[in-house]
mmCIF file with all atom_site columns, C-alpha atoms in Angstrom:
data_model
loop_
_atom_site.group_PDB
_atom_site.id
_atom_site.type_symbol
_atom_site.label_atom_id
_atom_site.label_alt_id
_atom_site.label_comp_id
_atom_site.label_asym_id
_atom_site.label_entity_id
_atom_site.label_seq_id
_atom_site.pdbx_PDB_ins_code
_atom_site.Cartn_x
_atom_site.Cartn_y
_atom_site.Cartn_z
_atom_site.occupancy
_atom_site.B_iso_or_equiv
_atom_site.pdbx_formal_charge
_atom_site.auth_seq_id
_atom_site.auth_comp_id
_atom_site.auth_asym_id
_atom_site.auth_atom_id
_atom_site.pdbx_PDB_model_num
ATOM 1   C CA . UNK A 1 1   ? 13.503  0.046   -15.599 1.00 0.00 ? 1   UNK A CA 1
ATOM 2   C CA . UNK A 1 2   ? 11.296  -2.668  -14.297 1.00 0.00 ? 2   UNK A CA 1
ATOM 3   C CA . UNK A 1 3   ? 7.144   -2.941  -15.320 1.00 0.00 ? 3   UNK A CA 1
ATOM 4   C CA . UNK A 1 4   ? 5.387   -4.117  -12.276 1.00 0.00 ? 4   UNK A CA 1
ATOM 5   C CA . UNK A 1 5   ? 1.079   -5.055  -12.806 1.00 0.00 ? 5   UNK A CA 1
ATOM 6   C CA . UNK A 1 6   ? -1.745  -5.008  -9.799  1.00 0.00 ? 6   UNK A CA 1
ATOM 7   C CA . UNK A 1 7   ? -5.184  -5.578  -9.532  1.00 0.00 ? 7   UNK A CA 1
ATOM 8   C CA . UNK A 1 8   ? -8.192  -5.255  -6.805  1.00 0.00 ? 8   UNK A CA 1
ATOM 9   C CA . UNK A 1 9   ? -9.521  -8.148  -5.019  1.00 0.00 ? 9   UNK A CA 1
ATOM 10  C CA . UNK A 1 10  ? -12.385 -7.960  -7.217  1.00 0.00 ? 10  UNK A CA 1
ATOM 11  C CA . UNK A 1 11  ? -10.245 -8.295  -10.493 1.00 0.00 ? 11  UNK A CA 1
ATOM 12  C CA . UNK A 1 12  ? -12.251 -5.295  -11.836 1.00 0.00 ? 12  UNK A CA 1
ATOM 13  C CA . UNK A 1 13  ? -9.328  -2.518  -11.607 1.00 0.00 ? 13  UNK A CA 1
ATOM 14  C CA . UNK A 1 14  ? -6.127  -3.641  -13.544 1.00 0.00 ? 14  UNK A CA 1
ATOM 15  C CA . UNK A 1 15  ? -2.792  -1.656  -13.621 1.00 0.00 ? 15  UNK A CA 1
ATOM 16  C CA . UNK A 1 16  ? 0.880   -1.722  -14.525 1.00 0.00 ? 16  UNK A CA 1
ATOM 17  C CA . UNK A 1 17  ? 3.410   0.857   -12.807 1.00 0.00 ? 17  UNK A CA 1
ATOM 18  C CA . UNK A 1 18  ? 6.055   1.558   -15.335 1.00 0.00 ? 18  UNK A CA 1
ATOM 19  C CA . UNK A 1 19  ? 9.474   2.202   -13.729 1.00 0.00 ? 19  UNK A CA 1
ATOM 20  C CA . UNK A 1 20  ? 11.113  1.365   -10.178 1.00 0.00 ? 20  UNK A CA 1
ATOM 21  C CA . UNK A 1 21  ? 10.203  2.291   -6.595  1.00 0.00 ? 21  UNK A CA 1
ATOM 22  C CA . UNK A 1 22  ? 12.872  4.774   -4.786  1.00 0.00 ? 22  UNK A CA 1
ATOM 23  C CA . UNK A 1 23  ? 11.134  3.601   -0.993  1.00 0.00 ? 23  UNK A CA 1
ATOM 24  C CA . UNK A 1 24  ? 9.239   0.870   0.892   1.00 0.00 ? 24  UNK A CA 1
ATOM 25  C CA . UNK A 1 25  ? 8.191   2.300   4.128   1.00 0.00 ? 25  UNK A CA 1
ATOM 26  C CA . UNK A 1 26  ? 6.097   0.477   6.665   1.00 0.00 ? 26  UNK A CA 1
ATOM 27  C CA . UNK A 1 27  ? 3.998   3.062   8.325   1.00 0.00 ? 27  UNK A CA 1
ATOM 28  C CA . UNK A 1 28  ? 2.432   2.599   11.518  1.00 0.00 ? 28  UNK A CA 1
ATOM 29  C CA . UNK A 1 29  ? 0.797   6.068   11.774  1.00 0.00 ? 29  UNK A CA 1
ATOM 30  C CA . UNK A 1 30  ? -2.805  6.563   13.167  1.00 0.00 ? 30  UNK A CA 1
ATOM 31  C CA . UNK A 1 31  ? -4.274  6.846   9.938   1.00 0.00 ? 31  UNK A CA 1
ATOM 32  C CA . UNK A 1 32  ? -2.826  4.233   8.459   1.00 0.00 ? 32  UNK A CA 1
ATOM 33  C CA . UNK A 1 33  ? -3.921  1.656   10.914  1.00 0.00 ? 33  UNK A CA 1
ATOM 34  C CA . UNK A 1 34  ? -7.591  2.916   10.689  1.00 0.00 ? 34  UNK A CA 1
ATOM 35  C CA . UNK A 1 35  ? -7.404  2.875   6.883   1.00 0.00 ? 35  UNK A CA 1
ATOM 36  C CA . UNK A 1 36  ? -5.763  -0.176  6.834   1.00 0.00 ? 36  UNK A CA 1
ATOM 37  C CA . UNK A 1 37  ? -6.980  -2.151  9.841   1.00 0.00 ? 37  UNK A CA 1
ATOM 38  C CA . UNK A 1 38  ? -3.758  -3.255  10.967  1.00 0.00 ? 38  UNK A CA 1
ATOM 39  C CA . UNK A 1 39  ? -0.750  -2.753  12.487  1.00 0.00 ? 39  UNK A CA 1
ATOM 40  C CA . UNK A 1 40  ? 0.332   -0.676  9.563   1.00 0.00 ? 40  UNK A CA 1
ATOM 41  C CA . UNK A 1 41  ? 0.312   0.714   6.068   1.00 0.00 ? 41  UNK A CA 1
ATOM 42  C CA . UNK A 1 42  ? 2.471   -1.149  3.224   1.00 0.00 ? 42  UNK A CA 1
ATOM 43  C CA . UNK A 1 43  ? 3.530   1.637   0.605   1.00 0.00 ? 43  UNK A CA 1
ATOM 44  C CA . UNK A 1 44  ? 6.019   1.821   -2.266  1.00 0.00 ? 44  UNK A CA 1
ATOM 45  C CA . UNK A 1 45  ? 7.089   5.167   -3.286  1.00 0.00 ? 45  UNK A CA 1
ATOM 46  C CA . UNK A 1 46  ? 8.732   6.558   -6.883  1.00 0.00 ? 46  UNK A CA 1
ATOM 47  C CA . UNK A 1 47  ? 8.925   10.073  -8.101  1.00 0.00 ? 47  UNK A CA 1
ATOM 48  C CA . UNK A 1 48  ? 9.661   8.937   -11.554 1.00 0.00 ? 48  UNK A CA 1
ATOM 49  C CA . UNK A 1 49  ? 7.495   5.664   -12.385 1.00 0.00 ? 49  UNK A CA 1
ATOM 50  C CA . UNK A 1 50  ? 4.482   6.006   -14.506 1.00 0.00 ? 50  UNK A CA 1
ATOM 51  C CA . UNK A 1 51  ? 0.601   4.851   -13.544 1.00 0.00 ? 51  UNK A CA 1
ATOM 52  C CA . UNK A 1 52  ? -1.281  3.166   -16.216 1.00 0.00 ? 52  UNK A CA 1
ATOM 53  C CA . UNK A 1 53  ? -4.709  1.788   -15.741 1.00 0.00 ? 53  UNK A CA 1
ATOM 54  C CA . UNK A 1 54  ? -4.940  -0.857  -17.792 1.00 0.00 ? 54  UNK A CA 1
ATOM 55  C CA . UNK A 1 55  ? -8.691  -1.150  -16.880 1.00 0.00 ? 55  UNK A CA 1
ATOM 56  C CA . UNK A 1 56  ? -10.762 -0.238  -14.350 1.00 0.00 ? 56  UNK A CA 1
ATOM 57  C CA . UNK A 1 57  ? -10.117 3.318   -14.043 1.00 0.00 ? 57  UNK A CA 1
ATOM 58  C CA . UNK A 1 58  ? -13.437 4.494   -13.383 1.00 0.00 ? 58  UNK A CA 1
ATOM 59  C CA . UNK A 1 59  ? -13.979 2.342   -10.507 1.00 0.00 ? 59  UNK A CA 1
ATOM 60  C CA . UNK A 1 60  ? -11.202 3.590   -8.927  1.00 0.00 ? 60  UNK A CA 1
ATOM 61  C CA . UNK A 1 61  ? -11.707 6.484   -6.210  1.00 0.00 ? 61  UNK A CA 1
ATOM 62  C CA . UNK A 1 62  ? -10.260 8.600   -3.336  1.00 0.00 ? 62  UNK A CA 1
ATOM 63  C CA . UNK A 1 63  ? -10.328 9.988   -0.311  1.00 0.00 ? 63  UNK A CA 1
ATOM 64  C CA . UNK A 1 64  ? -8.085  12.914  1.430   1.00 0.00 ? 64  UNK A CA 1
ATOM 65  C CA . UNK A 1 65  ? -8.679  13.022  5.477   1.00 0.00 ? 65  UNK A CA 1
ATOM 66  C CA . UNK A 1 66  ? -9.547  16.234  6.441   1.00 0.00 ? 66  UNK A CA 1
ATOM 67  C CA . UNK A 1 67  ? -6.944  18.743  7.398   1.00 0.00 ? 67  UNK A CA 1
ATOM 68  C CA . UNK A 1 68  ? -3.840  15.999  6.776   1.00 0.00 ? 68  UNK A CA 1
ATOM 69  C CA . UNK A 1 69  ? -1.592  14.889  4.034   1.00 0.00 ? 69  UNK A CA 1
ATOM 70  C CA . UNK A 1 70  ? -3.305  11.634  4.356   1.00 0.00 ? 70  UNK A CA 1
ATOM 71  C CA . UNK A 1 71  ? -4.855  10.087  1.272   1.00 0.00 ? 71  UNK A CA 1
ATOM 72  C CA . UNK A 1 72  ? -5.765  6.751   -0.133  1.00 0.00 ? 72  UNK A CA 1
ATOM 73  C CA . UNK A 1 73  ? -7.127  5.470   -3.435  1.00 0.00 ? 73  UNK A CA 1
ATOM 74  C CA . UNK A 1 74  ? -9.302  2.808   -3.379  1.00 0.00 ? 74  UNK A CA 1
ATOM 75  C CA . UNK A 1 75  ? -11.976 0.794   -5.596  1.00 0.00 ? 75  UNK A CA 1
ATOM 76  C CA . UNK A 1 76  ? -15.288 1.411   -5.606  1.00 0.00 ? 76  UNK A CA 1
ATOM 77  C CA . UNK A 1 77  ? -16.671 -2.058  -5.533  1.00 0.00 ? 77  UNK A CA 1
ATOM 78  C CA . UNK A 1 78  ? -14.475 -4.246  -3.886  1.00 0.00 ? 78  UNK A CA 1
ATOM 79  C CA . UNK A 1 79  ? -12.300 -1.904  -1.464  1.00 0.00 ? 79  UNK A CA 1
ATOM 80  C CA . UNK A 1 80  ? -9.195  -2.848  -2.145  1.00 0.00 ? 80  UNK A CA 1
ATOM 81  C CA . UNK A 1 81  ? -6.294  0.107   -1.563  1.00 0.00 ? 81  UNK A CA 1
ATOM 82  C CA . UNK A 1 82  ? -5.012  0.905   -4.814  1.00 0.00 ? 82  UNK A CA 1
ATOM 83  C CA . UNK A 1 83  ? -1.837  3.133   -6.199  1.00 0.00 ? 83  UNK A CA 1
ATOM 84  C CA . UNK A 1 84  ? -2.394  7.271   -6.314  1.00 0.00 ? 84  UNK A CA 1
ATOM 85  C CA . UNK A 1 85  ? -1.104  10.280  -7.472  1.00 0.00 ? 85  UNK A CA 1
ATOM 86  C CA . UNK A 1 86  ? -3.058  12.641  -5.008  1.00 0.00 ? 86  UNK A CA 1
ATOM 87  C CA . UNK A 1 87  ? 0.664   14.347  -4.018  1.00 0.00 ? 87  UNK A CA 1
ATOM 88  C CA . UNK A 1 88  ? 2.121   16.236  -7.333  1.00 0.00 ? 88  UNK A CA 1
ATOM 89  C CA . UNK A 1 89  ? 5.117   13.648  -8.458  1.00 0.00 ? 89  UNK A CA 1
ATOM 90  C CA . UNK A 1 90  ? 4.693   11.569  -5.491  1.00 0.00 ? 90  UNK A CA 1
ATOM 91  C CA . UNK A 1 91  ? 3.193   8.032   -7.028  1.00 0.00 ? 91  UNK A CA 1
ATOM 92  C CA . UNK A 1 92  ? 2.253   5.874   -4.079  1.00 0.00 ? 92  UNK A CA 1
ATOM 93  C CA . UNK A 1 93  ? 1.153   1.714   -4.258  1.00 0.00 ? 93  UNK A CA 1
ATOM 94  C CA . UNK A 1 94  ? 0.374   -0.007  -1.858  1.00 0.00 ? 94  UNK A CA 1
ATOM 95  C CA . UNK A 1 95  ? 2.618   -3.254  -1.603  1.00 0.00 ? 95  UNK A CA 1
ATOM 96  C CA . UNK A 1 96  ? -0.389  -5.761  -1.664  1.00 0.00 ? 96  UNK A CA 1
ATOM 97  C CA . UNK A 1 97  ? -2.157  -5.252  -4.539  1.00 0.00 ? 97  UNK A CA 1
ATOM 98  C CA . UNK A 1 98  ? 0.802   -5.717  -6.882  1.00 0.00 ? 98  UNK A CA 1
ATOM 99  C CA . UNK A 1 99  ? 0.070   -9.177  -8.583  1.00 0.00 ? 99  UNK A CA 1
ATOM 100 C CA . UNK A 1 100 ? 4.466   -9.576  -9.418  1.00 0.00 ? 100 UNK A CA 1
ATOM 101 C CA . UNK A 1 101 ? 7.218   -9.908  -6.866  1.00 0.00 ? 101 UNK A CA 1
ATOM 102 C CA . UNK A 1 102 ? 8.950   -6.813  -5.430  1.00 0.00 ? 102 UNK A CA 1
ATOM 103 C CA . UNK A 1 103 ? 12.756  -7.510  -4.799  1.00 0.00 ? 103 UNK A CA 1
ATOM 104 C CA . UNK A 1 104 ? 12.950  -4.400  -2.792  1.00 0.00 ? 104 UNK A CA 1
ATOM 105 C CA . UNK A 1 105 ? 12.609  -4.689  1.442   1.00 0.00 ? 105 UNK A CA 1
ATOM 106 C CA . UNK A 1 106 ? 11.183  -2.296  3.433   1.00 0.00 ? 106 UNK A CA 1
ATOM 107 C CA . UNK A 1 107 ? 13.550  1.044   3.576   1.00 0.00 ? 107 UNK A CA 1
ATOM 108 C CA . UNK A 1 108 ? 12.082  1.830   7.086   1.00 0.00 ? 108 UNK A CA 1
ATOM 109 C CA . UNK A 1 109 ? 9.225   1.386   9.929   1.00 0.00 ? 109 UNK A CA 1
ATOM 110 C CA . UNK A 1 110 ? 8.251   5.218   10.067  1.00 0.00 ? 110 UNK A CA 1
ATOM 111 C CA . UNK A 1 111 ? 5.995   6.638   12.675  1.00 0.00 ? 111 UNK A CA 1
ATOM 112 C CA . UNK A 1 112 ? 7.062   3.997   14.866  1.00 0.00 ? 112 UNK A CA 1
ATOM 113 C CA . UNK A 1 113 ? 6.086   6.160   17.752  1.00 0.00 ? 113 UNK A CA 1
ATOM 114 C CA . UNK A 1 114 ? 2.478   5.205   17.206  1.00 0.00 ? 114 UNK A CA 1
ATOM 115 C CA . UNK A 1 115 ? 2.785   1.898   16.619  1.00 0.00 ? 115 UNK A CA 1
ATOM 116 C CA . UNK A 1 116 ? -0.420  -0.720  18.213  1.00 0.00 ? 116 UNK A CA 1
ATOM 117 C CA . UNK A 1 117 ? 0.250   -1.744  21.437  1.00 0.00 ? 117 UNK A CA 1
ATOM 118 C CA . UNK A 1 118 ? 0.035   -5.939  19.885  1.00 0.00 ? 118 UNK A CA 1
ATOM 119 C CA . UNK A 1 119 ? 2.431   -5.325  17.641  1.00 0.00 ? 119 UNK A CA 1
ATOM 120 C CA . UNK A 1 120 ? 5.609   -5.814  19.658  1.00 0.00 ? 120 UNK A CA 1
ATOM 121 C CA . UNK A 1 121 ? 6.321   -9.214  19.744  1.00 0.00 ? 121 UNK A CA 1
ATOM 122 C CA . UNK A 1 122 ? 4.748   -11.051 16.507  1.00 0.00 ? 122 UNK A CA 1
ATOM 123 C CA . UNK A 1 123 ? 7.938   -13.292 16.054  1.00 0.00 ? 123 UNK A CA 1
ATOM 124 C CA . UNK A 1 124 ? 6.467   -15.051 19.345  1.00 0.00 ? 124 UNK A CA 1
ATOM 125 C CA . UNK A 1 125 ? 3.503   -15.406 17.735  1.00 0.00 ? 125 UNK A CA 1
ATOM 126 C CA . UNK A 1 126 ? 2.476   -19.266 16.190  1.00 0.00 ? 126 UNK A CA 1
ATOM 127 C CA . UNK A 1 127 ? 2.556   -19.518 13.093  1.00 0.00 ? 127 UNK A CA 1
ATOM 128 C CA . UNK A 1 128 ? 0.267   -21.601 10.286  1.00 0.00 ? 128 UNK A CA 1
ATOM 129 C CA . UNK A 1 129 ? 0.434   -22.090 6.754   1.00 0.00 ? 129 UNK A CA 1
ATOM 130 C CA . UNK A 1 130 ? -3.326  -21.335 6.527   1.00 0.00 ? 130 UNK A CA 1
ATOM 131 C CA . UNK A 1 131 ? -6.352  -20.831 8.794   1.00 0.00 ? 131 UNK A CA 1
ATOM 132 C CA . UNK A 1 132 ? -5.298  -22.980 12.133  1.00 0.00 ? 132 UNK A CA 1
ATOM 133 C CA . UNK A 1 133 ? -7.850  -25.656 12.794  1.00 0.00 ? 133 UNK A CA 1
#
């Protein structure tokens, strides 16, 4: 069993996910792009690892889309996504806000079908190691 620990941008929400992840999709849904602002959604997926907020807990919020499955959790001050629970036995973390290293690729690009327009050829794409000048 591995212990992996996360935070928001804003350092206020702290949290450790106790157990491993059993998926890594890359979704490129509708939803996710809007929620996410990019190309796609970045989510690790375990029914068997535990959530503990380590601090923070109360700044940390949700939001279900109307009339979908689609949920995100989210804090309050900053806006950075955060892991949730909103599906019974379903714990869900985004890839980004974990603060270790995840050893686990992606399992799949799912709802591929929707995918932006721009994001077909990115390996053609320069590339910088910081902001280009």
């Amino acid at each position: 069993m591995t212990d992996h620990f996360g935070s928001c941008l804003c350092g206020t929400v702290v949290f450790e996910v106790k157990g491993d992840f059993d998926s890594f999709y890359l979704c490129h849904c509708q939803h996710c792009q809007k929620d996410t602002g990019s190309a796609h959604a970045a989510n690790l997926f375990s029914h068997s690892a535990k959530l503990v907020w380590q601090s923070g807990a109360d700044a940390v919020t949700s939001f279900t889309l109307p009339g979908t499955r689609h949920n995100k959790s989210f804090c309050k001050l900053c806006g950075s996504a955060l892991p949730n629970t909103q599906i019974a036995g379903l714990l869900v973390v985004p890839a980004g806000c974990l603060d270790t290293e995840i050893s686990m690729l992606p399992t799949a690009h799912i709802f591929s079908s929707s995918k932006a327009t721009w994001d077909g050829e990115l390996g053609e794409v320069p590339k910088f190691e910081g902001l280009p000048e």
